[in-house]
Amino acid sequence: MDKTDKNYSAYLQVLKEELLPAMGCTEPIAIAYAAAKAKEVLGELPDRVQVQASGNIIKNVKSVVVPNTGGLKGIGAATAAGIVAGKPDKELEVISEVSDSQREQIAQYIDATEIKVGALNSDLIFDLVVTLFKGEESALVRISQHHTNIVRIEKNGTVVFQDADDGQVNDPSQGLTDRSFMSVEGIVDFAGSVAVDEVKKMLQFQIDCNMKIAEEGFKGDWGANIGSVLMENGNADIITRAKAKAAAASDARMGGCSLPVVIVSGSGNQGITASVPVIEYAAHLNASRDDLYRALVVSNLITIHQKTGIGRLSAYCGAVSAGVGAGAGIAWLHGCGFEEIAHIIVNSVAMVSGIICDGAKPSCAAKIAASVDAGILGFRMWQKGQQFYGGDGIVTKGVENTITNVGRLGRDGMSETDKEIIRIMLGDLD
């Protein structure tokens, strides 16, 4: 792909938009960001708080530890952390700098302050409103569509900022580069032709952050310690190591580790899954640094391409898309081109596309391990001359057609599943 091709610059922009640092699960961090911004607008510590969020946000915040809160979970903890210690200019790292005294203040604030949490009556998948009160004063911040997209700010009921698309039709790509141009063939072409200097900095940052938290996952007692369980045998093979390191990073992240990760498609777990196995395989193969960078371009963009049709939040586990992306990146390291990678993607999505997303929590690490395993198995099938064919379940002839089917499955077919998952998690059963 020539640098003058408009898609060349578009692929670069997509990577810049997606490969962002975040500390902790991104949904509670989005709540903390909204709360910190509302506190900045209010100008003082509120004595009453109201948080309203769409079901998918509630689902992803309910069971996960919020970093730098001393092990606290849930919406109240995320909100209090943003109010007491948040720095809104740091966006998804809004609570990355919390002192010991502030950590104590967060717990005290939760005990002393009314923090009402409720479902937001919204047609948007990603939608949250945080309103702070101090006597007769108030401040409101609404974030919609994706994690840092502030669409409305109010002070004492008066709108001081409003995005033109505030409250409009559900569009997770709002404010982002149009992704409709993306294709597996285009991604592979771009990965092979991109000037490494144009992607090196962001990809090296992804390598450094995501491998650091993977190592931390083996050191501490995080969640269900899936990574350590997989690595029980110190002489594990490369397939086990690739799964275990990705799982260990998620163990730490879901357990409230304060180390940042570089996210993909708005998710730290997807960022981990798309990168860590590829990095581990590159070391195993003694691949050059440039080859690793190009392989990560493949894995990240293949993940994003799949998620574009599904949406950022759904009942479809995003780790599946990232595990498939990792399999494609690993295939690139082995010299595969478009035709081979297309078959590998189809092989992989045919195996694990039924894994549900029931919120952020320790079991995400196990789902990551399963998804990475599927991505690698899809690659190994190709090595042995095996593949799934059009007509096998949701598999259709042509990789783009199969990706489209997966998008329909995750976005439309599983919409009722998503609602039922949320009802189960909230105990709202008939």
GROMACS .gro file of C-alpha atoms in nm:
model
  430
    1MET     CA    1   0.000   0.000   0.000
    2ASP     CA    2   0.148   0.330  -0.109
    3LYS     CA    3   0.168   0.614   0.142
    4THR     CA    4  -0.037   0.827  -0.093
    5ASP     CA    5  -0.329   0.585  -0.066
    6LYS     CA    6  -0.600   0.745   0.150
    7ASN     CA    7  -0.644   0.416   0.337
    8TYR     CA    8  -0.280   0.429   0.448
    9SER     CA    9  -0.337   0.743   0.655
   10ALA     CA   10  -0.676   0.611   0.769
   11TYR     CA   11  -0.524   0.291   0.910
   12LEU     CA   12  -0.264   0.499   1.093
   13GLN     CA   13  -0.536   0.718   1.240
   14VAL     CA   14  -0.737   0.416   1.356
   15LEU     CA   15  -0.433   0.285   1.544
   16LYS     CA   16  -0.376   0.626   1.704
   17GLU     CA   17  -0.740   0.644   1.813
   18GLU     CA   18  -0.748   0.292   1.955
   19LEU     CA   19  -0.409   0.226   2.114
   20LEU     CA   20  -0.457   0.437   2.425
   21PRO     CA   21  -0.329   0.389   2.780
   22ALA     CA   22  -0.584   0.311   3.050
   23MET     CA   23  -0.555   0.209   3.412
   24GLY     CA   24  -0.814  -0.042   3.525
   25CYS     CA   25  -1.126  -0.171   3.351
   26THR     CA   26  -1.237   0.102   3.112
   27GLU     CA   27  -1.604   0.119   3.216
   28PRO     CA   28  -1.542   0.209   3.585
   29ILE     CA   29  -1.267   0.441   3.466
   30ALA     CA   30  -1.517   0.616   3.235
   31ILE     CA   31  -1.742   0.668   3.538
   32ALA     CA   32  -1.448   0.801   3.740
   33TYR     CA   33  -1.362   1.034   3.449
   34ALA     CA   34  -1.717   1.168   3.430
   35ALA     CA   35  -1.724   1.216   3.810
   36ALA     CA   36  -1.388   1.393   3.811
   37LYS     CA   37  -1.499   1.624   3.531
   38ALA     CA   38  -1.827   1.700   3.712
   39LYS     CA   39  -1.632   1.775   4.031
   40GLU     CA   40  -1.415   2.018   3.832
   41VAL     CA   41  -1.730   2.192   3.705
   42LEU     CA   42  -1.894   2.200   4.049
   43GLY     CA   43  -1.578   2.335   4.207
   44GLU     CA   44  -1.622   2.167   4.545
   45LEU     CA   45  -1.679   1.831   4.709
   46PRO     CA   46  -2.042   1.727   4.655
   47ASP     CA   47  -2.263   1.610   4.939
   48ARG     CA   48  -2.494   1.405   4.715
   49VAL     CA   49  -2.431   1.208   4.394
   50GLN     CA   50  -2.647   1.048   4.128
   51VAL     CA   51  -2.508   0.804   3.870
   52GLN     CA   52  -2.719   0.675   3.584
   53ALA     CA   53  -2.575   0.427   3.335
   54SER     CA   54  -2.681   0.200   3.052
   55GLY     CA   55  -2.706  -0.168   3.131
   56ASN     CA   56  -2.380  -0.268   2.962
   57ILE     CA   57  -2.185  -0.020   3.172
   58ILE     CA   58  -2.348  -0.144   3.492
   59LYS     CA   59  -2.265  -0.500   3.382
   60ASN     CA   60  -1.897  -0.420   3.334
   61VAL     CA   61  -1.854  -0.226   3.658
   62LYS     CA   62  -2.049  -0.443   3.901
   63SER     CA   63  -1.786  -0.708   3.977
   64VAL     CA   64  -1.449  -0.553   3.897
   65VAL     CA   65  -1.201  -0.398   4.142
   66VAL     CA   66  -1.140  -0.027   4.087
   67PRO     CA   67  -0.765   0.049   4.099
   68ASN     CA   68  -0.621   0.267   4.375
   69THR     CA   69  -0.926   0.227   4.599
   70GLY     CA   70  -0.791  -0.037   4.836
   71GLY     CA   71  -0.982  -0.321   4.668
   72LEU     CA   72  -1.324  -0.156   4.639
   73LYS     CA   73  -1.564  -0.267   4.365
   74GLY     CA   74  -1.852  -0.115   4.175
   75ILE     CA   75  -2.001   0.210   4.055
   76GLY     CA   76  -1.991   0.380   4.394
   77ALA     CA   77  -1.619   0.314   4.428
   78ALA     CA   78  -1.544   0.439   4.075
   79THR     CA   79  -1.753   0.752   4.131
   80ALA     CA   80  -1.598   0.831   4.468
   81ALA     CA   81  -1.247   0.777   4.335
   82GLY     CA   82  -1.309   1.022   4.051
   83ILE     CA   83  -1.457   1.283   4.285
   84VAL     CA   84  -1.195   1.259   4.558
   85ALA     CA   85  -0.877   1.195   4.362
   86GLY     CA   86  -0.952   1.217   3.990
   87LYS     CA   87  -0.757   1.428   3.745
   88PRO     CA   88  -0.986   1.470   3.443
   89ASP     CA   89  -0.708   1.589   3.213
   90LYS     CA   90  -0.561   1.236   3.234
   91GLU     CA   91  -0.881   1.084   3.090
   92LEU     CA   92  -0.855   0.701   3.108
   93GLU     CA   93  -0.574   0.734   3.360
   94VAL     CA   94  -0.791   0.967   3.569
   95ILE     CA   95  -0.722   0.785   3.899
   96SER     CA   96  -0.364   0.682   3.829
   97GLU     CA   97  -0.223   0.923   4.088
   98VAL     CA   98  -0.395   0.851   4.420
   99SER     CA   99  -0.213   0.908   4.748
  100ASP     CA  100  -0.255   0.690   5.057
  101SER     CA  101  -0.449   0.966   5.228
  102GLN     CA  102  -0.679   1.002   4.925
  103ARG     CA  103  -0.736   0.627   4.928
  104GLU     CA  104  -0.861   0.658   5.284
  105GLN     CA  105  -1.072   0.958   5.187
  106ILE     CA  106  -1.239   0.755   4.910
  107ALA     CA  107  -1.360   0.493   5.158
  108GLN     CA  108  -1.471   0.763   5.403
  109TYR     CA  109  -1.653   0.952   5.130
  110ILE     CA  110  -1.848   0.641   5.026
  111ASP     CA  111  -1.956   0.585   5.387
  112ALA     CA  112  -2.057   0.948   5.443
  113THR     CA  113  -2.218   1.039   5.109
  114GLU     CA  114  -2.539   0.940   4.937
  115ILE     CA  115  -2.442   0.790   4.600
  116LYS     CA  116  -2.755   0.685   4.414
  117VAL     CA  117  -2.704   0.445   4.122
  118GLY     CA  118  -2.970   0.367   3.866
  119ALA     CA  119  -3.028   0.242   3.514
  120LEU     CA  120  -3.037   0.513   3.248
  121ASN     CA  121  -3.341   0.514   3.023
  122SER     CA  122  -3.145   0.529   2.701
  123ASP     CA  123  -3.137   0.353   2.365
  124LEU     CA  124  -2.758   0.388   2.357
  125ILE     CA  125  -2.539   0.089   2.442
  126PHE     CA  126  -2.278   0.312   2.607
  127ASP     CA  127  -2.434   0.599   2.798
  128LEU     CA  128  -2.376   0.742   3.145
  129VAL     CA  129  -2.470   1.056   3.337
  130VAL     CA  130  -2.305   1.168   3.661
  131THR     CA  131  -2.471   1.449   3.854
  132LEU     CA  132  -2.314   1.605   4.163
  133PHE     CA  133  -2.493   1.823   4.418
  134LYS     CA  134  -2.368   2.063   4.683
  135GLY     CA  135  -2.658   2.236   4.851
  136GLU     CA  136  -2.838   2.423   4.572
  137GLU     CA  137  -2.542   2.388   4.334
  138SER     CA  138  -2.514   2.105   4.080
  139ALA     CA  139  -2.297   1.980   3.795
  140LEU     CA  140  -2.377   1.716   3.532
  141VAL     CA  141  -2.154   1.531   3.285
  142ARG     CA  142  -2.280   1.289   3.021
  143ILE     CA  143  -2.053   1.049   2.831
  144SER     CA  144  -2.197   0.856   2.536
  145GLN     CA  145  -2.087   0.617   2.261
  146HIS     CA  146  -1.732   0.561   2.390
  147HIS     CA  147  -1.533   0.604   2.707
  148THR     CA  148  -1.406   0.962   2.686
  149ASN     CA  149  -1.672   1.113   2.460
  150ILE     CA  150  -1.825   1.387   2.675
  151VAL     CA  151  -2.142   1.503   2.499
  152ARG     CA  152  -2.299   1.733   2.760
  153ILE     CA  153  -2.192   1.938   3.062
  154GLU     CA  154  -2.434   2.134   3.280
  155LYS     CA  155  -2.383   2.372   3.571
  156ASN     CA  156  -2.686   2.441   3.789
  157GLY     CA  157  -2.915   2.311   3.515
  158THR     CA  158  -2.767   2.533   3.244
  159VAL     CA  159  -2.594   2.363   2.952
  160VAL     CA  160  -2.235   2.488   2.924
  161PHE     CA  161  -2.127   2.234   2.662
  162GLN     CA  162  -2.326   2.013   2.428
  163ASP     CA  163  -2.207   1.798   2.142
  164ALA     CA  164  -2.421   1.804   1.829
  165ASP     CA  165  -2.486   1.429   1.860
  166ASP     CA  166  -2.587   1.436   2.227
  167GLY     CA  167  -2.844   1.162   2.280
  168GLN     CA  168  -2.875   1.073   1.912
  169VAL     CA  169  -2.893   0.732   1.749
  170ASN     CA  170  -2.657   0.464   1.879
  171ASP     CA  171  -2.326   0.506   1.695
  172PRO     CA  172  -2.017   0.369   1.874
  173SER     CA  173  -1.795   0.520   1.602
  174GLN     CA  174  -1.907   0.874   1.684
  175GLY     CA  175  -1.605   1.101   1.688
  176LEU     CA  176  -1.382   0.831   1.541
  177THR     CA  177  -1.251   0.763   1.193
  178ASP     CA  178  -1.503   0.584   0.971
  179ARG     CA  179  -1.402   0.216   0.977
  180SER     CA  180  -1.604   0.102   0.676
  181PHE     CA  181  -1.292   0.103   0.455
  182MET     CA  182  -1.123  -0.171   0.659
  183SER     CA  183  -1.070  -0.520   0.522
  184VAL     CA  184  -0.846  -0.814   0.603
  185GLU     CA  185  -0.669  -0.776   0.268
  186GLY     CA  186  -0.617  -0.404   0.328
  187ILE     CA  187  -0.489  -0.463   0.681
  188VAL     CA  188  -0.233  -0.720   0.567
  189ASP     CA  189  -0.124  -0.491   0.283
  190PHE     CA  190  -0.087  -0.197   0.522
  191ALA     CA  191   0.107  -0.404   0.777
  192GLY     CA  192   0.359  -0.504   0.513
  193SER     CA  193   0.410  -0.154   0.375
  194VAL     CA  194   0.373   0.085   0.668
  195ALA     CA  195   0.685   0.282   0.756
  196VAL     CA  196   0.784   0.134   1.092
  197ASP     CA  197   0.884   0.474   1.229
  198GLU     CA  198   0.520   0.583   1.198
  199VAL     CA  199   0.393   0.307   1.432
  200LYS     CA  200   0.699   0.225   1.640
  201LYS     CA  201   0.633   0.457   1.934
  202MET     CA  202   0.273   0.352   2.000
  203LEU     CA  203   0.345  -0.018   1.950
  204GLN     CA  204   0.653  -0.016   2.173
  205PHE     CA  205   0.440   0.150   2.440
  206GLN     CA  206   0.186  -0.131   2.399
  207ILE     CA  207   0.465  -0.388   2.434
  208ASP     CA  208   0.611  -0.225   2.745
  209CYS     CA  209   0.281  -0.170   2.928
  210ASN     CA  210   0.106  -0.494   2.848
  211MET     CA  211   0.406  -0.720   2.915
  212LYS     CA  212   0.475  -0.542   3.243
  213ILE     CA  213   0.127  -0.612   3.375
  214ALA     CA  214   0.155  -0.971   3.246
  215GLU     CA  215   0.463  -1.023   3.462
  216GLU     CA  216   0.282  -0.864   3.758
  217GLY     CA  217   0.003  -1.116   3.708
  218PHE     CA  218   0.241  -1.397   3.802
  219LYS     CA  219   0.381  -1.217   4.106
  220GLY     CA  220   0.067  -1.128   4.296
  221ASP     CA  221  -0.248  -1.306   4.408
  222TRP     CA  222  -0.490  -1.166   4.151
  223GLY     CA  223  -0.841  -1.295   4.087
  224ALA     CA  224  -0.846  -1.667   4.012
  225ASN     CA  225  -0.478  -1.662   3.905
  226ILE     CA  226  -0.554  -1.822   3.568
  227GLY     CA  227  -0.211  -1.734   3.431
  228SER     CA  228  -0.035  -1.907   3.720
  229VAL     CA  229  -0.262  -2.212   3.688
  230LEU     CA  230  -0.167  -2.246   3.322
  231MET     CA  231   0.202  -2.200   3.401
  232GLU     CA  232   0.206  -2.457   3.682
  233ASN     CA  233   0.457  -2.652   3.476
  234GLY     CA  234   0.765  -2.430   3.456
  235ASN     CA  235   0.861  -2.587   3.123
  236ALA     CA  236   0.542  -2.486   2.945
  237ASP     CA  237   0.547  -2.482   2.565
  238ILE     CA  238   0.501  -2.168   2.358
  239ILE     CA  239   0.126  -2.219   2.316
  240THR     CA  240   0.075  -2.243   2.691
  241ARG     CA  241   0.303  -1.947   2.757
  242ALA     CA  242   0.115  -1.731   2.507
  243LYS     CA  243  -0.217  -1.811   2.674
  244ALA     CA  244  -0.082  -1.788   3.028
  245LYS     CA  245   0.084  -1.449   2.993
  246ALA     CA  246  -0.224  -1.293   2.839
  247ALA     CA  247  -0.439  -1.445   3.114
  248ALA     CA  248  -0.200  -1.327   3.386
  249ALA     CA  249  -0.220  -0.970   3.259
  250SER     CA  250  -0.599  -0.989   3.282
  251ASP     CA  251  -0.578  -1.149   3.628
  252ALA     CA  252  -0.391  -0.841   3.750
  253ARG     CA  253  -0.607  -0.592   3.564
  254MET     CA  254  -0.939  -0.737   3.679
  255GLY     CA  255  -0.796  -0.761   4.030
  256GLY     CA  256  -0.739  -0.386   4.054
  257CYS     CA  257  -0.370  -0.361   3.960
  258SER     CA  258  -0.273   0.002   3.913
  259LEU     CA  259  -0.041  -0.063   3.617
  260PRO     CA  260  -0.171   0.083   3.289
  261VAL     CA  261  -0.244  -0.119   2.977
  262VAL     CA  262  -0.273  -0.011   2.616
  263ILE     CA  263  -0.629  -0.078   2.510
  264VAL     CA  264  -0.785  -0.182   2.179
  265SER     CA  265  -1.150  -0.120   2.085
  266GLY     CA  266  -1.200   0.054   2.417
  267SER     CA  267  -1.093  -0.252   2.618
  268GLY     CA  268  -0.781  -0.329   2.815
  269ASN     CA  269  -0.852  -0.703   2.804
  270GLN     CA  270  -0.876  -0.685   2.425
  271GLY     CA  271  -0.555  -0.482   2.412
  272ILE     CA  272  -0.382  -0.747   2.623
  273THR     CA  273  -0.520  -1.036   2.419
  274ALA     CA  274  -0.428  -0.885   2.084
  275SER     CA  275  -0.071  -0.810   2.188
  276VAL     CA  276   0.077  -1.033   2.458
  277PRO     CA  277   0.057  -1.368   2.270
  278VAL     CA  278   0.210  -1.208   1.959
  279ILE     CA  279   0.493  -1.059   2.164
  280GLU     CA  280   0.558  -1.396   2.329
  281TYR     CA  281   0.567  -1.574   1.994
  282ALA     CA  282   0.803  -1.313   1.849
  283ALA     CA  283   1.049  -1.381   2.132
  284HIS     CA  284   1.013  -1.756   2.077
  285LEU     CA  285   1.085  -1.718   1.705
  286ASN     CA  286   1.366  -1.465   1.755
  287ALA     CA  287   1.174  -1.233   1.524
  288SER     CA  288   1.315  -0.890   1.450
  289ARG     CA  289   1.166  -0.589   1.625
  290ASP     CA  290   1.030  -0.461   1.293
  291ASP     CA  291   0.857  -0.794   1.227
  292LEU     CA  292   0.701  -0.778   1.573
  293TYR     CA  293   0.573  -0.426   1.507
  294ARG     CA  294   0.417  -0.536   1.179
  295ALA     CA  295   0.263  -0.844   1.341
  296LEU     CA  296   0.108  -0.620   1.608
  297VAL     CA  297  -0.033  -0.396   1.335
  298VAL     CA  298  -0.205  -0.708   1.198
  299SER     CA  299  -0.336  -0.830   1.533
  300ASN     CA  300  -0.461  -0.490   1.652
  301LEU     CA  301  -0.632  -0.397   1.326
  302ILE     CA  302  -0.789  -0.741   1.274
  303THR     CA  303  -0.933  -0.710   1.627
  304ILE     CA  304  -1.068  -0.362   1.555
  305HIS     CA  305  -1.210  -0.472   1.220
  306GLN     CA  306  -1.412  -0.752   1.382
  307LYS     CA  307  -1.531  -0.530   1.667
  308THR     CA  308  -1.649  -0.255   1.432
  309GLY     CA  309  -1.948  -0.464   1.328
  310ILE     CA  310  -2.020  -0.592   1.678
  311GLY     CA  311  -1.992  -0.269   1.875
  312ARG     CA  312  -1.778  -0.184   2.176
  313LEU     CA  313  -2.017  -0.335   2.432
  314SER     CA  314  -2.238  -0.637   2.368
  315ALA     CA  315  -2.311  -0.992   2.487
  316TYR     CA  316  -2.033  -1.111   2.255
  317CYS     CA  317  -1.705  -1.149   2.443
  318GLY     CA  318  -1.453  -0.909   2.290
  319ALA     CA  319  -1.165  -1.135   2.390
  320VAL     CA  320  -1.278  -1.367   2.110
  321SER     CA  321  -1.214  -1.097   1.849
  322ALA     CA  322  -0.877  -1.018   2.005
  323GLY     CA  323  -0.778  -1.386   2.029
  324VAL     CA  324  -0.854  -1.418   1.658
  325GLY     CA  325  -0.646  -1.105   1.600
  326ALA     CA  326  -0.360  -1.260   1.795
  327GLY     CA  327  -0.379  -1.574   1.582
  328ALA     CA  328  -0.351  -1.357   1.270
  329GLY     CA  329  -0.051  -1.171   1.416
  330ILE     CA  330   0.120  -1.498   1.504
  331ALA     CA  331   0.056  -1.621   1.149
  332TRP     CA  332   0.223  -1.305   1.016
  333LEU     CA  333   0.532  -1.386   1.222
  334HIS     CA  334   0.541  -1.723   1.047
  335GLY     CA  335   0.541  -1.560   0.704
  336CYS     CA  336   0.171  -1.586   0.622
  337GLY     CA  337   0.005  -1.344   0.381
  338PHE     CA  338  -0.354  -1.245   0.312
  339GLU     CA  339  -0.484  -1.579   0.182
  340GLU     CA  340  -0.347  -1.774   0.476
  341ILE     CA  341  -0.455  -1.517   0.736
  342ALA     CA  342  -0.806  -1.507   0.588
  343HIS     CA  343  -0.840  -1.884   0.638
  344ILE     CA  344  -0.698  -1.861   0.990
  345ILE     CA  345  -0.950  -1.593   1.090
  346VAL     CA  346  -1.240  -1.802   0.960
  347ASN     CA  347  -1.107  -2.112   1.138
  348SER     CA  348  -1.078  -1.926   1.466
  349VAL     CA  349  -1.412  -1.743   1.474
  350ALA     CA  350  -1.588  -2.071   1.390
  351MET     CA  351  -1.475  -2.214   1.725
  352VAL     CA  352  -1.546  -1.961   1.999
  353SER     CA  353  -1.796  -1.704   1.872
  354GLY     CA  354  -2.051  -1.816   2.133
  355ILE     CA  355  -1.858  -1.696   2.440
  356ILE     CA  356  -2.071  -1.442   2.626
  357CYS     CA  357  -1.966  -1.120   2.795
  358ASP     CA  358  -2.112  -1.116   3.145
  359GLY     CA  359  -1.915  -0.819   3.269
  360ALA     CA  360  -1.561  -0.749   3.377
  361LYS     CA  361  -1.441  -0.987   3.648
  362PRO     CA  362  -1.174  -1.254   3.720
  363SER     CA  363  -1.317  -1.510   3.475
  364CYS     CA  364  -1.226  -1.276   3.186
  365ALA     CA  365  -0.873  -1.415   3.216
  366ALA     CA  366  -0.999  -1.768   3.146
  367LYS     CA  367  -1.200  -1.646   2.846
  368ILE     CA  368  -0.888  -1.477   2.716
  369ALA     CA  369  -0.693  -1.804   2.746
  370ALA     CA  370  -0.967  -1.989   2.554
  371SER     CA  371  -0.979  -1.720   2.284
  372VAL     CA  372  -0.601  -1.716   2.236
  373ASP     CA  373  -0.609  -2.094   2.216
  374ALA     CA  374  -0.868  -2.071   1.937
  375GLY     CA  375  -0.659  -1.816   1.749
  376ILE     CA  376  -0.353  -2.040   1.769
  377LEU     CA  377  -0.553  -2.353   1.679
  378GLY     CA  378  -0.690  -2.172   1.373
  379PHE     CA  379  -0.329  -2.109   1.269
  380ARG     CA  380  -0.223  -2.468   1.341
  381MET     CA  381  -0.514  -2.598   1.134
  382TRP     CA  382  -0.385  -2.396   0.839
  383GLN     CA  383  -0.037  -2.540   0.894
  384LYS     CA  384  -0.184  -2.890   0.864
  385GLY     CA  385  -0.391  -2.804   0.557
  386GLN     CA  386  -0.721  -2.804   0.747
  387GLN     CA  387  -0.998  -2.545   0.740
  388PHE     CA  388  -1.369  -2.484   0.794
  389TYR     CA  389  -1.576  -2.415   0.485
  390GLY     CA  390  -1.867  -2.192   0.387
  391GLY     CA  391  -2.190  -2.346   0.511
  392ASP     CA  392  -2.030  -2.473   0.833
  393GLY     CA  393  -2.253  -2.292   1.081
  394ILE     CA  394  -2.202  -1.915   1.063
  395VAL     CA  395  -1.904  -1.956   0.831
  396THR     CA  396  -1.969  -1.815   0.484
  397LYS     CA  397  -1.744  -1.823   0.180
  398GLY     CA  398  -1.509  -1.525   0.203
  399VAL     CA  399  -1.350  -1.387   0.518
  400GLU     CA  400  -1.532  -1.053   0.499
  401ASN     CA  401  -1.867  -1.228   0.472
  402THR     CA  402  -1.788  -1.437   0.778
  403ILE     CA  403  -1.679  -1.128   0.973
  404THR     CA  404  -2.008  -0.965   0.872
  405ASN     CA  405  -2.194  -1.269   1.008
  406VAL     CA  406  -2.010  -1.243   1.337
  407GLY     CA  407  -2.102  -0.875   1.355
  408ARG     CA  408  -2.469  -0.961   1.305
  409LEU     CA  409  -2.446  -1.231   1.569
  410GLY     CA  410  -2.287  -1.005   1.830
  411ARG     CA  411  -2.482  -0.687   1.753
  412ASP     CA  412  -2.829  -0.812   1.659
  413GLY     CA  413  -2.861  -1.180   1.742
  414MET     CA  414  -2.727  -1.150   2.095
  415SER     CA  415  -2.909  -0.830   2.191
  416GLU     CA  416  -3.173  -1.018   2.389
  417THR     CA  417  -2.902  -1.236   2.541
  418ASP     CA  418  -2.733  -0.917   2.658
  419LYS     CA  419  -3.049  -0.794   2.827
  420GLU     CA  420  -3.099  -1.129   3.000
  421ILE     CA  421  -2.738  -1.131   3.122
  422ILE     CA  422  -2.788  -0.785   3.272
  423ARG     CA  423  -3.114  -0.893   3.438
  424ILE     CA  424  -2.942  -1.198   3.587
  425MET     CA  425  -2.648  -0.995   3.712
  426LEU     CA  426  -2.871  -0.733   3.871
  427GLY     CA  427  -3.103  -0.993   4.020
  428ASP     CA  428  -3.392  -0.845   3.818
  429LEU     CA  429  -3.561  -1.177   3.745
  430ASP     CA  430  -3.935  -1.221   3.693
   0.00000   0.00000   0.00000
